[in-house]
Amino acid sequence: MRHFDPSLEDRRTLAAEAKKNLLAKFKKNADPNSPEAIEKRREREAIAAARAERQAQREAARREHEVELARQAAIAAEAAREAERIAAEKAAAEAALKAEQESAADAELKEQQKAARDARYAARKAAKKKRR
């Protein structure tokens, strides 16, 4: 039954051994010149260098992406300006055509009005001449 019910002395012994093992492990890892510590340091440095390289690659890719976006934005802006210029030219041409058509229609209307007025005048003169 002793295995299932450790006495106080057994528990103290086990605790002391665990403490001693932890202390030995800590002392082994605390020596900066031990081969294990040097190896771990090299591994950490290699990981850090790889991380820095990946970060630099991501940064370069981000800059390239920004340059590409700026180039595409410039192309889009140029296309928008060209479309706006073409639309303005088209609107100006349509306005000029409309003004010319209105001017021609107005001149034709005035010509018709003058012809009608002249016809009325001639009819009045003819009627007056007939009465005499």
Short mmCIF file of C-alpha atoms in Angstrom, two decimals:
data_model
loop_
_atom_site.label_atom_id
_atom_site.label_comp_id
_atom_site.label_asym_id
_atom_site.label_seq_id
_atom_site.Cartn_x
_atom_site.Cartn_y
_atom_site.Cartn_z
CA MET A 1 0.00 0.00 0.00
CA ARG A 2 2.94 2.25 0.34
CA HIS A 3 3.01 2.83 -3.42
CA PHE A 4 -0.46 4.38 -3.43
CA ASP A 5 -0.11 6.27 -0.18
CA PRO A 6 3.32 7.96 -0.11
CA SER A 7 4.51 9.15 3.22
CA LEU A 8 5.65 12.67 3.96
CA GLU A 9 9.28 11.63 3.67
CA ASP A 10 8.70 10.07 0.24
CA ARG A 11 6.98 13.21 -1.00
CA ARG A 12 9.80 15.42 0.33
CA THR A 13 12.40 13.22 -1.36
CA LEU A 14 10.56 13.32 -4.69
CA ALA A 15 10.16 17.10 -4.46
CA ALA A 16 13.86 17.55 -3.67
CA GLU A 17 14.85 15.37 -6.63
CA ALA A 18 12.55 17.29 -8.96
CA LYS A 19 13.97 20.58 -7.70
CA LYS A 20 17.52 19.30 -8.15
CA ASN A 21 16.75 18.13 -11.70
CA LEU A 22 15.22 21.51 -12.60
CA LEU A 23 18.25 23.31 -11.17
CA ALA A 24 20.64 21.07 -13.12
CA LYS A 25 18.66 21.67 -16.32
CA PHE A 26 18.71 25.43 -15.73
CA LYS A 27 22.45 25.44 -15.02
CA LYS A 28 23.11 23.41 -18.17
CA ASN A 29 21.13 25.91 -20.28
CA ALA A 30 22.55 28.94 -18.48
CA ASP A 31 26.11 28.41 -19.72
CA PRO A 32 26.40 30.60 -22.86
CA ASN A 33 29.52 28.78 -24.06
CA SER A 34 28.09 25.28 -23.96
CA PRO A 35 27.80 23.56 -27.35
CA GLU A 36 24.03 23.20 -26.97
CA ALA A 37 23.62 26.92 -26.24
CA ILE A 38 25.86 27.85 -29.18
CA GLU A 39 23.87 25.56 -31.47
CA LYS A 40 20.54 27.01 -30.28
CA ARG A 41 21.88 30.53 -30.76
CA ARG A 42 22.96 29.68 -34.33
CA GLU A 43 19.55 28.20 -35.05
CA ARG A 44 17.81 31.32 -33.70
CA GLU A 45 20.11 33.56 -35.77
CA ALA A 46 19.41 31.49 -38.89
CA ILE A 47 15.68 31.71 -38.24
CA ALA A 48 15.93 35.47 -37.67
CA ALA A 49 17.95 35.90 -40.89
CA ALA A 50 15.40 33.86 -42.85
CA ARG A 51 12.58 35.90 -41.31
CA ALA A 52 14.35 39.16 -42.25
CA GLU A 53 14.87 37.87 -45.81
CA ARG A 54 11.18 36.95 -46.13
CA GLN A 55 10.21 40.36 -44.75
CA ALA A 56 12.50 42.07 -47.29
CA GLN A 57 10.96 40.01 -50.09
CA ARG A 58 7.45 40.90 -48.93
CA GLU A 59 8.42 44.57 -48.74
CA ALA A 60 9.90 44.48 -52.25
CA ALA A 61 6.79 42.75 -53.57
CA ARG A 62 4.60 45.34 -51.83
CA ARG A 63 6.59 48.19 -53.38
CA GLU A 64 6.36 46.59 -56.83
CA HIS A 65 2.62 46.18 -56.32
CA GLU A 66 2.29 49.84 -55.31
CA VAL A 67 4.27 50.92 -58.39
CA GLU A 68 2.04 48.75 -60.59
CA LEU A 69 -1.09 50.21 -58.96
CA ALA A 70 0.22 53.74 -59.50
CA ARG A 71 0.98 52.92 -63.15
CA GLN A 72 -2.49 51.48 -63.65
CA ALA A 73 -4.05 54.50 -61.94
CA ALA A 74 -2.09 56.82 -64.25
CA ILE A 75 -3.27 54.85 -67.29
CA ALA A 76 -6.87 54.96 -66.04
CA ALA A 77 -6.62 58.71 -65.37
CA GLU A 78 -5.20 59.30 -68.86
CA ALA A 79 -8.01 57.22 -70.38
CA ALA A 80 -10.57 59.18 -68.36
CA ARG A 81 -9.07 62.50 -69.52
CA GLU A 82 -9.10 61.29 -73.13
CA ALA A 83 -12.71 60.14 -72.83
CA GLU A 84 -13.65 63.47 -71.25
CA ARG A 85 -11.88 65.36 -74.05
CA ILE A 86 -13.65 63.30 -76.71
CA ALA A 87 -17.01 63.80 -74.98
CA ALA A 88 -16.38 67.56 -74.79
CA GLU A 89 -15.44 67.70 -78.48
CA LYS A 90 -18.55 65.68 -79.37
CA ALA A 91 -20.75 67.94 -77.24
CA ALA A 92 -19.21 71.04 -78.83
CA ALA A 93 -19.73 69.61 -82.34
CA GLU A 94 -23.34 68.71 -81.51
CA ALA A 95 -23.94 72.18 -80.07
CA ALA A 96 -22.45 73.82 -83.16
CA LEU A 97 -24.56 71.60 -85.45
CA LYS A 98 -27.68 72.35 -83.42
CA ALA A 99 -26.94 76.09 -83.51
CA GLU A 100 -26.38 75.92 -87.27
CA GLN A 101 -29.62 73.97 -87.75
CA GLU A 102 -31.52 76.42 -85.55
CA SER A 103 -30.00 79.33 -87.45
CA ALA A 104 -30.98 77.77 -90.78
CA ALA A 105 -34.49 77.02 -89.49
CA ASP A 106 -34.79 80.56 -88.14
CA ALA A 107 -33.62 82.04 -91.45
CA GLU A 108 -36.10 79.83 -93.34
CA LEU A 109 -38.90 80.88 -90.99
CA LYS A 110 -38.04 84.55 -91.46
CA GLU A 111 -37.96 84.03 -95.22
CA GLN A 112 -41.39 82.38 -95.11
CA GLN A 113 -42.75 85.17 -92.89
CA LYS A 114 -41.35 87.80 -95.30
CA ALA A 115 -42.85 85.99 -98.28
CA ALA A 116 -46.24 85.82 -96.51
CA ARG A 117 -46.02 89.50 -95.56
CA ASP A 118 -45.05 90.45 -99.11
CA ALA A 119 -47.94 88.36 -100.45
CA ARG A 120 -50.40 90.12 -98.11
CA TYR A 121 -48.99 93.51 -99.14
CA ALA A 122 -49.26 92.62 -102.81
CA ALA A 123 -52.82 91.37 -102.27
CA ARG A 124 -53.74 94.63 -100.52
CA LYS A 125 -52.23 96.69 -103.33
CA ALA A 126 -54.01 94.59 -105.95
CA ALA A 127 -57.33 94.93 -104.12
CA LYS A 128 -56.84 98.68 -103.83
CA LYS A 129 -56.00 98.97 -107.51
CA LYS A 130 -59.06 96.95 -108.43
CA ARG A 131 -61.34 99.26 -106.47
CA ARG A 132 -60.15 102.31 -108.37
#
